[in-house]
Tab-separated table of C-alpha atoms and ligand atoms in Angstrom:
chain	number	residue	atom	x	y	z
A	1245	UNK	CA	85.896	137.331	102.153
A	1246	UNK	CA	86.053	133.801	103.830
A	1247	UNK	CA	87.222	133.926	107.371
A	1248	UNK	CA	87.211	129.916	108.139
A	1249	UNK	CA	88.249	128.667	111.536
A	1250	UNK	CA	89.839	125.200	112.530
A	1251	UNK	CA	87.507	122.448	112.252
A	1252	UNK	CA	87.864	119.971	115.343
A	1253	UNK	CA	85.483	117.554	117.041
A	1254	UNK	CA	82.630	118.371	114.478
A	1255	UNK	CA	82.756	122.230	115.503
A	1256	UNK	CA	84.984	125.779	113.797
A	1257	UNK	CA	86.792	126.770	116.548
A	1258	UNK	CA	88.982	129.214	116.844
A	1259	UNK	CA	92.806	128.987	117.503
A	1260	UNK	CA	94.280	127.840	120.195
A	1261	UNK	CA	96.858	130.912	119.544
A	1262	UNK	CA	93.815	132.928	119.408
A	1263	UNK	CA	95.613	134.050	116.101
A	1264	UNK	CA	94.225	133.791	112.462
A	1265	UNK	CA	97.293	134.536	108.994
A	1266	UNK	CA	96.054	136.305	105.662
A	1267	UNK	CA	95.726	134.509	102.544
A	1268	UNK	CA	97.063	136.426	99.585
A	1269	UNK	CA	95.863	136.418	96.010
A	1270	UNK	CA	99.607	135.875	93.927
A	1271	UNK	CA	98.057	137.139	91.040
A	1272	UNK	CA	97.494	140.823	92.474
A	1273	UNK	CA	98.711	140.242	96.220
A	1274	UNK	CA	95.478	141.571	97.514
A	1275	UNK	CA	94.205	139.293	101.051
A	1276	UNK	CA	90.730	137.016	99.551
A	1277	UNK	CA	90.373	135.509	102.935
A	1278	UNK	CA	92.215	134.514	106.767
A	1279	UNK	CA	92.561	131.707	108.422
A	1280	UNK	CA	92.784	129.596	112.111
A	1281	UNK	CA	96.832	129.603	112.613
A	1282	UNK	CA	96.887	126.815	113.750
A	1283	UNK	CA	100.178	124.940	116.526
A	1284	UNK	CA	101.043	121.813	118.304
A	1285	UNK	CA	98.131	122.205	120.917
A	1286	UNK	CA	95.667	122.328	118.022
A	1287	UNK	CA	97.157	119.904	116.497
A	1288	UNK	CA	96.416	117.885	120.116
A	1289	UNK	CA	92.780	117.925	120.065
A	1290	UNK	CA	92.468	117.083	116.831
A	1291	UNK	CA	93.910	113.976	117.526
A	1292	UNK	CA	91.299	113.328	120.519
A	1293	UNK	CA	88.985	114.642	117.922
A	1294	UNK	CA	89.817	111.828	115.209
A	1295	UNK	CA	90.533	108.936	118.016
A	1296	UNK	CA	86.983	109.212	119.986
A	1297	UNK	CA	85.717	109.157	116.335
A	1298	UNK	CA	87.332	106.097	115.038
A	1299	UNK	CA	86.484	102.834	116.912
A	1300	UNK	CA	82.298	104.072	115.556
A	1301	UNK	CA	83.208	105.157	112.116
A	1302	UNK	CA	85.516	102.455	111.997
A	1303	UNK	CA	82.495	100.357	112.719
A	1304	UNK	CA	79.627	101.709	110.623
A	1305	UNK	CA	78.923	99.266	107.716
A	1306	UNK	CA	81.242	99.804	104.716
A	1307	UNK	CA	77.070	100.497	102.511
A	1308	UNK	CA	76.451	103.626	105.394
A	1309	UNK	CA	80.222	104.866	104.848
A	1310	UNK	CA	80.114	104.060	101.306
A	1311	UNK	CA	76.305	106.249	101.372
A	1312	UNK	CA	78.268	109.512	102.958
A	1313	UNK	CA	81.115	109.555	100.385
A	1314	UNK	CA	78.522	110.022	97.760
A	1315	UNK	CA	77.028	112.167	99.809
A	1316	UNK	CA	80.422	114.713	99.840
A	1317	UNK	CA	80.276	113.854	96.106
A	1318	UNK	CA	77.196	116.068	96.011
A	1319	UNK	CA	77.526	118.585	98.184
A	1320	UNK	CA	81.223	119.200	96.093
A	1321	UNK	CA	79.116	119.065	92.185
A	1322	UNK	CA	76.359	121.735	94.025
A	1323	UNK	CA	79.465	123.999	95.307
A	1324	UNK	CA	82.026	123.126	92.074
A	1325	UNK	CA	81.921	127.050	90.421
A	1326	UNK	CA	82.274	128.178	94.312
A	1327	UNK	CA	85.311	126.089	95.225
A	1328	UNK	CA	86.875	126.809	91.705
A	1329	UNK	CA	86.786	130.529	92.101
A	1330	UNK	CA	88.378	129.946	95.389
A	1331	UNK	CA	90.300	128.044	94.290
A	1332	UNK	CA	91.776	130.472	91.626
A	1333	UNK	CA	91.645	133.342	94.104
A	1334	UNK	CA	94.344	132.175	96.800
A	1335	UNK	CA	95.869	129.578	93.993
A	1336	UNK	CA	96.047	131.412	91.046
A	1337	UNK	CA	95.507	128.635	88.238
A	1338	UNK	CA	92.837	129.544	85.360
A	1339	UNK	CA	89.240	129.394	86.259
A	1340	UNK	CA	88.789	127.086	83.687
A	1341	UNK	CA	91.203	124.654	85.127
A	1342	UNK	CA	90.183	124.869	88.603
A	1343	UNK	CA	86.248	123.884	87.584
A	1344	UNK	CA	88.238	120.087	85.854
A	1345	UNK	CA	89.963	119.753	89.491
A	1346	UNK	CA	86.874	120.865	91.497
A	1347	UNK	CA	85.543	117.348	89.065
A	1348	UNK	CA	88.628	115.375	89.137
A	1349	UNK	CA	88.589	116.196	92.979
A	1350	UNK	CA	84.751	115.620	93.900
A	1351	UNK	CA	86.400	111.260	91.963
A	1352	UNK	CA	87.611	110.766	94.842
A	1353	UNK	CA	84.591	110.950	97.078
A	1354	UNK	CA	82.430	108.937	94.701
A	1355	UNK	CA	85.275	105.587	93.670
A	1356	UNK	CA	85.907	105.831	96.576
A	1357	UNK	CA	82.645	105.476	98.152
A	1358	UNK	CA	81.688	102.879	95.578
A	1359	UNK	CA	85.438	101.581	96.662
A	1360	UNK	CA	83.723	100.842	100.093
A	1361	UNK	CA	81.530	98.204	99.321
A	1362	UNK	CA	84.423	95.410	98.053
A	1363	UNK	CA	87.417	95.415	100.687
A	1364	UNK	CA	86.889	91.685	100.159
A	1365	UNK	CA	89.254	89.238	102.766
A	1366	UNK	CA	90.880	85.992	101.665
A	1367	UNK	CA	90.252	82.408	103.346
A	1368	UNK	CA	93.797	80.397	102.430
A	1369	UNK	CA	93.728	76.396	102.598
A	1370	UNK	CA	94.683	75.636	105.975
A	1371	UNK	CA	97.360	71.955	106.304
A	1372	UNK	CA	95.390	70.474	108.515
A	1373	UNK	CA	91.750	69.531	108.306
A	1374	UNK	CA	90.684	71.219	112.100
A	1375	UNK	CA	92.122	74.528	111.257
A	1376	UNK	CA	91.698	77.772	108.722
A	1377	UNK	CA	93.046	81.120	107.948
A	1378	UNK	CA	91.474	83.829	107.741
A	1379	UNK	CA	92.834	87.411	106.165
A	1380	UNK	CA	90.895	90.506	107.360
A	1381	UNK	CA	91.415	93.792	106.182
A	1382	UNK	CA	91.102	95.992	108.677
A	1383	UNK	CA	91.393	100.584	108.698
A	1384	UNK	CA	95.165	101.730	110.417
A	1385	UNK	CA	92.503	103.994	112.619
A	1386	UNK	CA	93.577	107.455	113.161
A	1387	UNK	CA	95.399	108.953	109.824
A	1388	UNK	CA	97.461	112.203	109.331
A	1389	UNK	CA	97.535	114.269	105.534
A	1390	UNK	CA	100.072	117.284	104.849
A	1391	UNK	CA	99.257	118.316	101.593
A	1392	UNK	CA	100.414	121.388	98.993
A	1393	UNK	CA	99.607	124.072	97.969
A	1394	UNK	CA	99.324	123.249	93.688
A	1395	UNK	CA	96.105	121.207	94.362
A	1396	UNK	CA	94.279	122.414	96.634
A	1397	UNK	CA	90.966	120.573	97.151
A	1398	UNK	CA	92.810	117.340	95.037
A	1399	UNK	CA	95.549	116.746	96.974
A	1400	UNK	CA	93.328	116.272	100.159
A	1401	UNK	CA	90.476	114.597	98.377
A	1402	UNK	CA	92.475	112.366	96.936
A	1403	UNK	CA	94.097	111.604	101.217
A	1404	UNK	CA	90.733	111.528	102.471
A	1405	UNK	CA	88.021	109.392	100.108
A	1406	UNK	CA	89.892	106.365	100.795
A	1407	UNK	CA	91.147	106.629	104.601
A	1408	UNK	CA	87.398	107.767	105.258
A	1409	UNK	CA	86.031	104.336	103.155
A	1410	UNK	CA	88.588	102.613	104.543
A	1411	UNK	CA	87.436	103.136	108.135
A	1412	UNK	CA	89.685	105.771	109.447
A	1413	UNK	CA	89.419	109.052	110.798
A	1414	UNK	CA	91.577	111.876	109.700
A	1415	UNK	CA	93.261	115.434	109.958
A	1416	UNK	CA	94.282	117.601	107.793
A	1417	UNK	CA	97.578	119.613	107.682
A	1418	UNK	CA	96.511	122.139	104.142
A	1419	UNK	CA	99.384	124.303	102.912
A	1420	UNK	CA	99.896	127.306	104.481
A	1421	UNK	CA	99.136	129.170	100.594
A	1422	UNK	CA	95.683	127.644	100.203
A	1423	UNK	CA	93.756	126.638	103.530
A	1424	UNK	CA	90.854	128.433	102.095
A	1425	UNK	CA	89.859	124.896	99.921
A	1426	UNK	CA	90.153	123.064	101.762
A	1427	UNK	CA	88.349	125.004	105.030
A	1428	UNK	CA	85.494	124.756	102.368
A	1429	UNK	CA	85.866	120.941	101.572
A	1430	UNK	CA	85.448	120.622	105.599
A	1431	UNK	CA	82.102	122.292	106.091
A	1432	UNK	CA	81.095	120.355	102.746
A	1433	UNK	CA	81.802	117.273	104.648
A	1434	UNK	CA	80.384	119.004	107.380
A	1435	UNK	CA	76.983	119.781	105.755
A	1436	UNK	CA	76.932	116.523	104.468
A	1437	UNK	CA	76.631	114.275	107.580
A	1438	UNK	CA	79.783	113.505	108.072
A	1439	UNK	CA	80.056	111.451	112.144
A	1440	UNK	CA	82.110	114.781	114.379
A	1441	UNK	CA	85.531	113.593	113.935
A	1442	UNK	CA	85.958	111.337	111.730
A	1443	UNK	CA	87.526	114.404	109.678
A	1444	UNK	CA	89.839	117.937	111.567
A	1445	UNK	CA	91.655	119.983	109.824
A	1446	UNK	CA	94.060	121.823	110.732
A	1447	UNK	CA	95.591	125.197	108.672
A	1448	UNK	CA	98.551	127.490	110.556
A	1449	UNK	CA	101.128	128.438	109.113
A	1450	UNK	CA	103.977	127.018	112.035
A	1451	UNK	CA	104.476	123.234	108.937
A	1452	UNK	CA	107.068	122.362	110.946
A	1453	UNK	CA	105.479	122.460	114.976
A	1454	UNK	CA	101.774	120.820	113.237
A	1455	UNK	CA	103.883	118.044	111.575
A	1456	UNK	CA	105.588	117.885	114.175
A	1457	UNK	CA	103.061	116.622	116.835
A	1458	UNK	CA	101.268	115.483	114.714
A	1459	UNK	CA	104.965	112.833	113.696
A	1460	UNK	CA	104.811	112.469	117.839
A	1461	UNK	CA	101.706	111.166	118.334
A	1462	UNK	CA	101.609	107.911	118.213
A	1463	UNK	CA	97.281	107.221	118.479
A	1464	UNK	CA	97.919	108.589	114.490
A	1465	UNK	CA	98.850	105.195	112.709
A	1466	UNK	CA	100.494	106.927	109.436
A	1467	UNK	CA	100.955	110.114	107.643
A	1468	UNK	CA	100.103	110.608	104.181
A	1469	UNK	CA	101.995	112.903	102.727
A	1470	UNK	CA	102.285	115.302	99.219
A	1471	UNK	CA	105.097	117.769	98.766
A	1472	UNK	CA	108.599	118.080	98.363
A	1473	UNK	CA	111.074	114.955	98.104
A	1474	UNK	CA	113.304	117.125	100.169
A	1475	UNK	CA	110.931	117.612	103.401
A	1476	UNK	CA	109.463	113.854	102.714
A	1477	UNK	CA	112.835	113.288	103.840
A	1478	UNK	CA	112.314	114.185	106.459
A	1479	UNK	CA	108.946	113.355	107.819
A	1480	UNK	CA	110.459	110.009	106.376
A	1481	UNK	CA	113.751	110.588	109.222
A	1482	UNK	CA	110.882	111.532	111.372
A	1483	UNK	CA	108.552	108.410	111.592
A	1484	UNK	CA	110.877	106.424	112.588
A	1485	UNK	CA	109.974	107.357	116.058
A	1486	UNK	CA	106.850	105.112	116.076
A	1487	UNK	CA	106.859	103.527	113.260
A	1488	UNK	CA	104.150	104.854	111.396
A	1489	UNK	CA	102.633	103.768	108.316
A	1490	UNK	CA	103.322	106.765	105.133
A	1491	UNK	CA	102.618	107.094	101.926
A	1492	UNK	CA	104.666	110.015	100.419
A	1493	UNK	CA	104.057	112.013	96.778
A	1494	UNK	CA	107.433	113.739	96.154
A	1495	UNK	CA	108.914	115.847	93.144
A	1496	UNK	CA	109.197	114.932	89.734
A	1497	UNK	CA	111.684	115.330	86.422
A	1498	UNK	CA	108.789	113.976	83.841
A	1499	UNK	CA	110.664	112.932	80.258
A	1500	UNK	CA	108.449	112.910	77.402
A	1501	UNK	CA	110.157	111.422	75.000
A	1502	UNK	CA	109.039	112.319	71.403
A	1503	UNK	CA	110.305	109.270	68.455
A	1504	UNK	CA	110.595	110.063	64.576
A	1505	UNK	CA	107.339	109.018	63.941
A	1506	UNK	CA	104.907	111.473	65.651
A	1507	UNK	CA	101.972	113.449	64.618
A	1508	UNK	CA	104.135	116.169	65.400
A	1509	UNK	CA	101.086	118.119	65.211
A	1510	UNK	CA	99.050	116.149	67.845
A	1511	UNK	CA	102.266	115.708	70.762
A	1512	UNK	CA	102.759	119.005	70.662
A	1513	UNK	CA	98.415	119.112	72.157
A	1514	UNK	CA	99.983	116.708	74.302
A	1515	UNK	CA	103.629	118.065	75.729
A	1516	UNK	CA	101.574	121.740	76.306
A	1517	UNK	CA	98.991	120.620	77.857
A	1518	UNK	CA	101.482	118.482	80.321
A	1519	UNK	CA	104.382	121.209	80.302
A	1520	UNK	CA	101.899	123.949	81.061
A	1521	UNK	CA	99.217	122.981	83.042
A	1522	UNK	CA	98.950	125.151	86.131
A	1523	UNK	CA	101.852	127.207	85.170
A	1524	UNK	CA	104.514	124.699	85.111
A	1525	UNK	CA	103.632	123.868	88.513
A	1526	UNK	CA	102.623	119.884	88.907
A	1527	UNK	CA	104.601	117.344	89.836
A	1528	UNK	CA	103.416	115.504	87.026
A	1529	UNK	CA	104.109	118.439	84.459
A	1530	UNK	CA	106.963	117.375	81.539
A	1531	UNK	CA	110.096	119.432	83.212
A	1532	UNK	CA	112.377	117.892	80.023
A	1533	UNK	CA	111.501	116.896	76.441
A	1534	UNK	CA	113.540	114.305	74.602
A	1535	UNK	CA	113.112	114.702	70.616
A	1536	UNK	CA	113.953	112.649	68.078
A	1537	UNK	CA	116.679	114.850	65.878
A	1538	UNK	CA	114.980	114.655	62.576
A	1539	UNK	CA	112.430	115.941	63.436
A	1540	UNK	CA	113.584	118.321	66.236
A	1541	UNK	CA	113.587	121.750	65.069
A	1542	UNK	CA	110.461	121.349	62.461
A	1543	UNK	CA	108.542	120.230	66.224
A	1544	UNK	CA	110.847	122.451	68.312
A	1545	UNK	CA	108.783	125.559	66.097
A	1546	UNK	CA	105.294	123.728	66.103
A	1547	UNK	CA	105.964	123.586	70.757
A	1548	UNK	CA	106.915	127.212	70.442
A	1549	UNK	CA	104.057	128.676	68.873
A	1550	UNK	CA	101.725	126.893	70.879
A	1551	UNK	CA	103.655	127.877	74.075
A	1552	UNK	CA	103.092	131.861	72.378
A	1553	UNK	CA	99.041	131.812	71.860
A	1554	UNK	CA	99.257	131.061	75.133
A	1555	UNK	CA	96.934	133.581	77.152
A	1556	UNK	CA	99.069	134.439	81.300
A	1557	UNK	CA	96.988	136.479	83.921
A	1558	UNK	CA	95.170	136.357	86.603
A	1559	UNK	CA	92.771	132.903	86.276
A	1560	UNK	CA	89.678	134.681	86.839
A	1561	UNK	CA	89.868	136.917	83.769
A	1562	UNK	CA	88.460	134.778	79.960
A	1563	UNK	CA	90.935	133.990	78.300
A	1564	UNK	CA	93.850	133.481	80.711
A	1565	UNK	CA	95.207	129.851	80.283
A	1566	UNK	CA	98.814	129.949	82.265
A	1567	UNK	CA	97.863	132.250	86.454
A	1568	UNK	CA	100.696	133.768	88.235
A	1569	UNK	CA	103.329	131.902	90.145
A	1570	UNK	CA	102.617	130.288	94.058
A	1571	UNK	CA	105.359	133.725	94.794
A	1572	UNK	CA	108.440	134.902	94.224
A	1573	UNK	CA	110.421	131.642	95.713
A	1574	UNK	CA	109.012	130.338	93.116
A	1575	UNK	CA	109.579	132.935	90.388
A	1576	UNK	CA	113.320	132.843	91.279
A	1577	UNK	CA	114.339	129.192	90.917
A	1578	UNK	CA	112.653	128.696	87.994
A	1579	UNK	CA	114.837	132.616	86.615
A	1580	UNK	CA	117.876	131.096	87.725
A	1581	UNK	CA	117.400	127.367	85.736
A	1582	UNK	CA	116.927	130.274	82.647
A	1583	UNK	CA	119.590	132.099	82.826
A	1584	UNK	CA	121.577	128.797	83.943
A	1585	UNK	CA	121.010	126.642	80.996
A	1586	UNK	CA	121.366	130.632	77.687
A	1587	UNK	CA	124.596	131.325	79.949
A	1588	UNK	CA	125.481	126.945	79.238
A	1589	UNK	CA	124.467	127.346	75.190
A	1590	UNK	CA	120.640	127.041	75.358
A	1591	UNK	CA	118.424	129.077	73.015
A	1592	UNK	CA	115.176	130.745	73.958
A	1593	UNK	CA	112.864	130.475	71.551
A	1594	UNK	CA	109.842	132.043	73.274
A	1595	UNK	CA	109.899	133.889	76.397
A	1596	UNK	CA	112.020	132.939	78.498
A	1597	UNK	CA	111.082	136.957	80.485
A	1598	UNK	CA	108.939	137.522	83.577
A	1599	UNK	CA	105.867	139.924	83.066
A	1600	UNK	CA	103.532	142.060	83.931
A	1601	UNK	CA	100.769	141.315	82.343
A	1602	UNK	CA	98.539	144.963	83.400
A	1603	UNK	CA	98.769	147.430	86.667
A	1604	UNK	CA	97.050	145.613	88.663
A	1605	UNK	CA	98.407	142.274	88.052
A	1606	UNK	CA	101.499	142.260	90.588
A	1607	UNK	CA	102.561	138.660	91.209
A	1608	UNK	CA	105.095	136.413	89.780
A	1609	UNK	CA	103.922	135.909	86.776
A	1610	UNK	CA	105.965	134.309	83.895
A	1611	UNK	CA	106.422	133.794	80.313
A	1612	UNK	CA	105.419	130.508	78.419
A	1613	UNK	CA	108.717	129.321	78.033
A	1614	UNK	CA	110.889	127.174	75.477
A	1615	UNK	CA	114.913	126.461	74.472
A	1616	UNK	CA	116.158	124.783	72.683
A	1617	UNK	CA	118.969	122.232	72.964
A	1618	UNK	CA	119.686	121.785	76.574
A	1619	UNK	CA	121.283	119.083	77.748
A	1620	UNK	CA	121.672	116.997	81.369
A	1621	UNK	CA	124.828	119.096	82.714
A	1622	UNK	CA	121.484	122.165	82.656
A	1623	UNK	CA	119.632	122.941	86.423
A	1624	UNK	CA	116.253	122.498	84.071
A	1625	UNK	CA	117.373	118.693	82.748
A	1626	UNK	CA	118.623	118.640	86.106
A	1627	UNK	CA	115.487	119.258	88.738
A	1628	UNK	CA	112.352	119.721	89.043
A	1629	UNK	CA	111.364	124.411	87.952
A	1630	UNK	CA	107.900	124.421	88.468
A	1631	UNK	CA	107.410	126.711	85.951
A	1632	UNK	CA	106.253	127.618	82.692
A	1633	UNK	CA	110.019	126.752	81.217
A	1634	UNK	CA	110.061	123.609	78.271
A	1635	UNK	CA	113.315	122.656	77.541
A	1636	UNK	CA	114.429	120.759	74.021
A	1637	UNK	CA	116.740	118.369	74.013
A	1638	UNK	CA	118.109	116.635	70.995
A	1639	UNK	CA	118.087	112.048	71.344
A	1640	UNK	CA	119.771	110.007	68.074
A	1641	UNK	CA	118.713	106.166	68.925
A	1642	UNK	CA	116.322	105.274	71.555
A	1643	UNK	CA	118.519	103.195	73.717
A	1644	UNK	CA	120.099	107.229	74.670
A	1645	UNK	CA	116.627	108.081	75.347
A	1646	UNK	CA	115.891	106.356	77.449
A	1647	UNK	CA	119.366	106.261	79.386
A	1648	UNK	CA	118.271	109.904	79.014
A	1649	UNK	CA	114.502	109.500	80.664
A	1650	UNK	CA	116.296	107.261	83.449
A	1651	UNK	CA	119.075	109.503	84.294
A	1652	UNK	CA	117.552	111.250	87.325
A	1653	UNK	CA	116.980	110.273	91.794
A	1654	UNK	CA	112.750	110.992	91.053
A	1655	UNK	CA	110.493	108.851	88.742
A	1656	UNK	CA	106.689	109.839	89.274
A	1657	UNK	CA	105.789	109.738	85.481
A	1658	UNK	CA	107.438	110.050	82.169
A	1659	UNK	CA	105.239	110.888	78.458
A	1660	UNK	CA	106.517	109.114	75.292
A	1661	UNK	CA	104.319	109.475	71.668
A	1662	UNK	CA	105.124	107.338	68.936
A	1663	UNK	CA	102.859	105.694	66.941
A	1664	UNK	CA	104.787	102.185	67.359
A	1665	UNK	CA	103.490	99.852	69.196
A	1666	UNK	CA	105.511	98.084	70.063
A	1667	UNK	CA	107.953	100.171	70.258
A	1668	UNK	CA	105.601	101.720	73.153
A	1669	UNK	CA	105.552	98.714	74.908
A	1670	UNK	CA	109.027	98.031	75.152
A	1671	UNK	CA	109.830	102.134	76.155
A	1672	UNK	CA	106.566	102.107	78.855
A	1673	UNK	CA	108.453	98.895	80.286
A	1674	UNK	CA	111.399	100.846	81.053
A	1675	UNK	CA	110.770	104.296	81.829
A	1676	UNK	CA	111.561	103.532	85.819
A	1677	UNK	CA	108.604	105.726	86.251
A	1678	UNK	CA	105.100	104.772	88.114
A	1679	UNK	CA	102.945	106.720	86.395
A	1680	UNK	CA	103.593	106.293	82.138
A	1681	UNK	CA	101.359	107.967	79.421
A	1682	UNK	CA	101.712	106.038	75.285
A	1683	UNK	CA	100.425	109.509	73.399
A	1684	UNK	CA	98.498	110.676	77.015
A	1685	UNK	CA	99.506	114.209	78.731
A	1686	UNK	CA	97.554	114.078	80.772
A	1687	UNK	CA	97.355	111.230	82.376
A	1688	UNK	CA	95.872	111.563	85.939
A	1689	UNK	CA	91.866	109.461	87.385
A	1690	UNK	CA	90.176	108.562	90.226
A	1691	UNK	CA	90.091	104.974	89.235
A	1692	UNK	CA	94.182	104.327	88.227
A	1693	UNK	CA	97.447	104.440	91.397
A	1694	UNK	CA	99.199	107.735	90.699
A	1695	UNK	CA	102.426	107.576	92.997
A	1696	UNK	CA	106.654	107.316	91.760
A	1697	UNK	CA	109.111	104.742	92.234
A	1698	UNK	CA	112.370	105.417	93.392
A	1699	UNK	CA	113.174	108.773	95.265
A	1700	UNK	CA	109.824	110.116	93.932
A	1701	UNK	CA	107.864	108.561	96.865
A	1702	UNK	CA	105.877	105.346	98.412
A	1703	UNK	CA	102.395	104.377	97.633
A	1704	UNK	CA	100.405	104.558	95.272
A	1705	UNK	CA	97.267	106.996	95.443
A	1706	UNK	CA	94.187	106.945	93.766
A	1707	UNK	CA	92.176	103.440	91.678
A	1708	UNK	CA	91.374	99.972	93.944
A	1709	UNK	CA	95.106	100.036	95.053
A	1710	UNK	CA	94.766	103.511	97.161
A	1711	UNK	CA	92.573	101.776	99.959
A	1712	UNK	CA	95.194	99.733	100.181
A	1713	UNK	CA	97.216	102.169	101.746
A	1714	UNK	CA	94.536	103.103	104.921
A	1715	UNK	CA	93.881	99.333	105.460
A	1716	UNK	CA	95.774	96.830	107.536
A	1717	UNK	CA	95.720	92.980	107.020
A	1718	UNK	CA	95.264	91.042	109.817
A	1719	UNK	CA	95.978	86.846	109.841
A	1720	UNK	CA	93.090	84.977	111.734
A	1721	UNK	CA	94.182	81.317	111.864
A	1722	UNK	CA	91.828	79.411	113.686
A	1723	UNK	CA	92.010	75.902	114.848
A	1724	UNK	CA	88.197	73.490	115.306
A	1725	UNK	CA	89.079	71.390	117.679
B	423	LIG	P1	106.191	123.316	98.141
B	423	LIG	O1	107.761	122.553	98.150
B	423	LIG	O2	104.667	122.170	96.982
B	423	LIG	O3	105.622	124.243	99.026
B	423	LIG	P2	106.554	121.866	100.506
B	423	LIG	O4	106.672	120.298	101.123
B	423	LIG	O5	107.234	122.802	100.981
B	423	LIG	O6	106.229	121.463	99.930
B	423	LIG	O7	104.891	121.943	101.407
B	423	LIG	C1	104.237	121.166	101.162
B	423	LIG	C2	103.615	120.540	102.390
B	423	LIG	O8	104.162	120.430	103.001
B	423	LIG	C3	102.708	122.027	103.701
B	423	LIG	O9	101.542	122.170	103.571
B	423	LIG	C4	103.773	122.226	104.014
B	423	LIG	O10	103.025	123.432	104.978
B	423	LIG	C5	104.155	121.140	104.964
B	423	LIG	N1	105.661	121.498	105.271
B	423	LIG	C6	106.440	122.177	104.980
B	423	LIG	N2	108.127	122.022	105.448
B	423	LIG	C7	107.583	121.230	106.491
B	423	LIG	C8	107.490	120.703	107.729
B	423	LIG	N3	109.133	120.669	108.183
B	423	LIG	N4	107.078	119.798	108.590
B	423	LIG	C9	105.742	119.291	108.154
B	423	LIG	N5	105.915	119.759	107.227
B	423	LIG	C10	106.033	120.691	106.227
């Protein structure tokens, strides 16, 4: 059983409260480990450490920072299986998916290790022969990260890697459900030789107290958050007092548009992967499918067959493709969304009930569910379900499909399936989303800019753009007289 303290200033410390909290396996509710219960006093210590480390870290050469990030990548690769198993234990996702996440998470260290060497400035022609205009890009300083439970490794590395590459230091607060994976990553960073205080981890159950302490501290120049839109808005309001820079990756409401010319089997494979990955608990998961009316019945039948074949259970068991939902609250939401849809006339093609795969598996399991003939009035089409439920809604025209897809306050990911190139271009340009998958249900990758429009957030993570979030632009005007 893993037991971790807080990682502050390069050391593992007890929380100042002296207490720890249990981390539960969502598949069977057994205790899988313990983490230190940090509070505002610990945040203060961590910010002290990050502020002390900043001057030296930011002055290191890009090559040195790059080398350290490469070592962290190697460290993650060496301990890939251990990280994946721990992630499945505390989060529930199937082991195969957890291994995929470790690779995805590690890729951010590799990619940003390389990008660290390409933080270029600019020179701009001046209006006078006696002047020079230089544009420098410099690290913003101490940063804070608050992360969710659905990707316990990748949501940390997607923030830490560009921050460190840019020359920033960081204090991170992982979700209370999944602190152990975050602590294991801190251990790997320590082993790689990251200088003390460059990365600090404060685990705890008092999310608001920890968040408030990070936000109130004017030494913290930037907050990067991934989580619910509701919490994101609260943090945004509170960040106003110190005018912190913000990156927010919030909720999604992803539509998947399937046109009449689609290869239905291939489209169903993409939709199934996009919908049921992580039991539907990702912010880019397909939340609603819009299908051309001429192929509705046939396509729905294929999707129902695929959903029925998915094996549900403890993510550590062989062959399991869908793990448990994270907790009772998540299960209640899924159940209420399905009930609301059925009450308003949707047909259940498969699933629609909670599940107990075996005596030992006492977690919150739910059958992969396909609902046909859902409408805009139903909660499944209005809110992010965050569970294994796939609503199908027929459309007549491209215009109607686009209107349905864009009719939401969210704008994170959207998908379409068609073999018509002109349509693919037209539709992808008109979707009000930060990420569009054309014949691709799994677009996330370290080298691409990930992020949302509208109420899905601010800023981008990943890609060349991701490092800009951790850099200030400084303009230096030089007089030569
Ligand atoms: P989810 O619905 O995915 O759990 P949340 O937005 O509730 O999303 O949580 C995402 C992260 O935000 C977690 O680390 C959680 O502890 C943290 N969090 C939740 N509420 C607050 C808050 N009021 N202030 C700061 N952090 C918070």
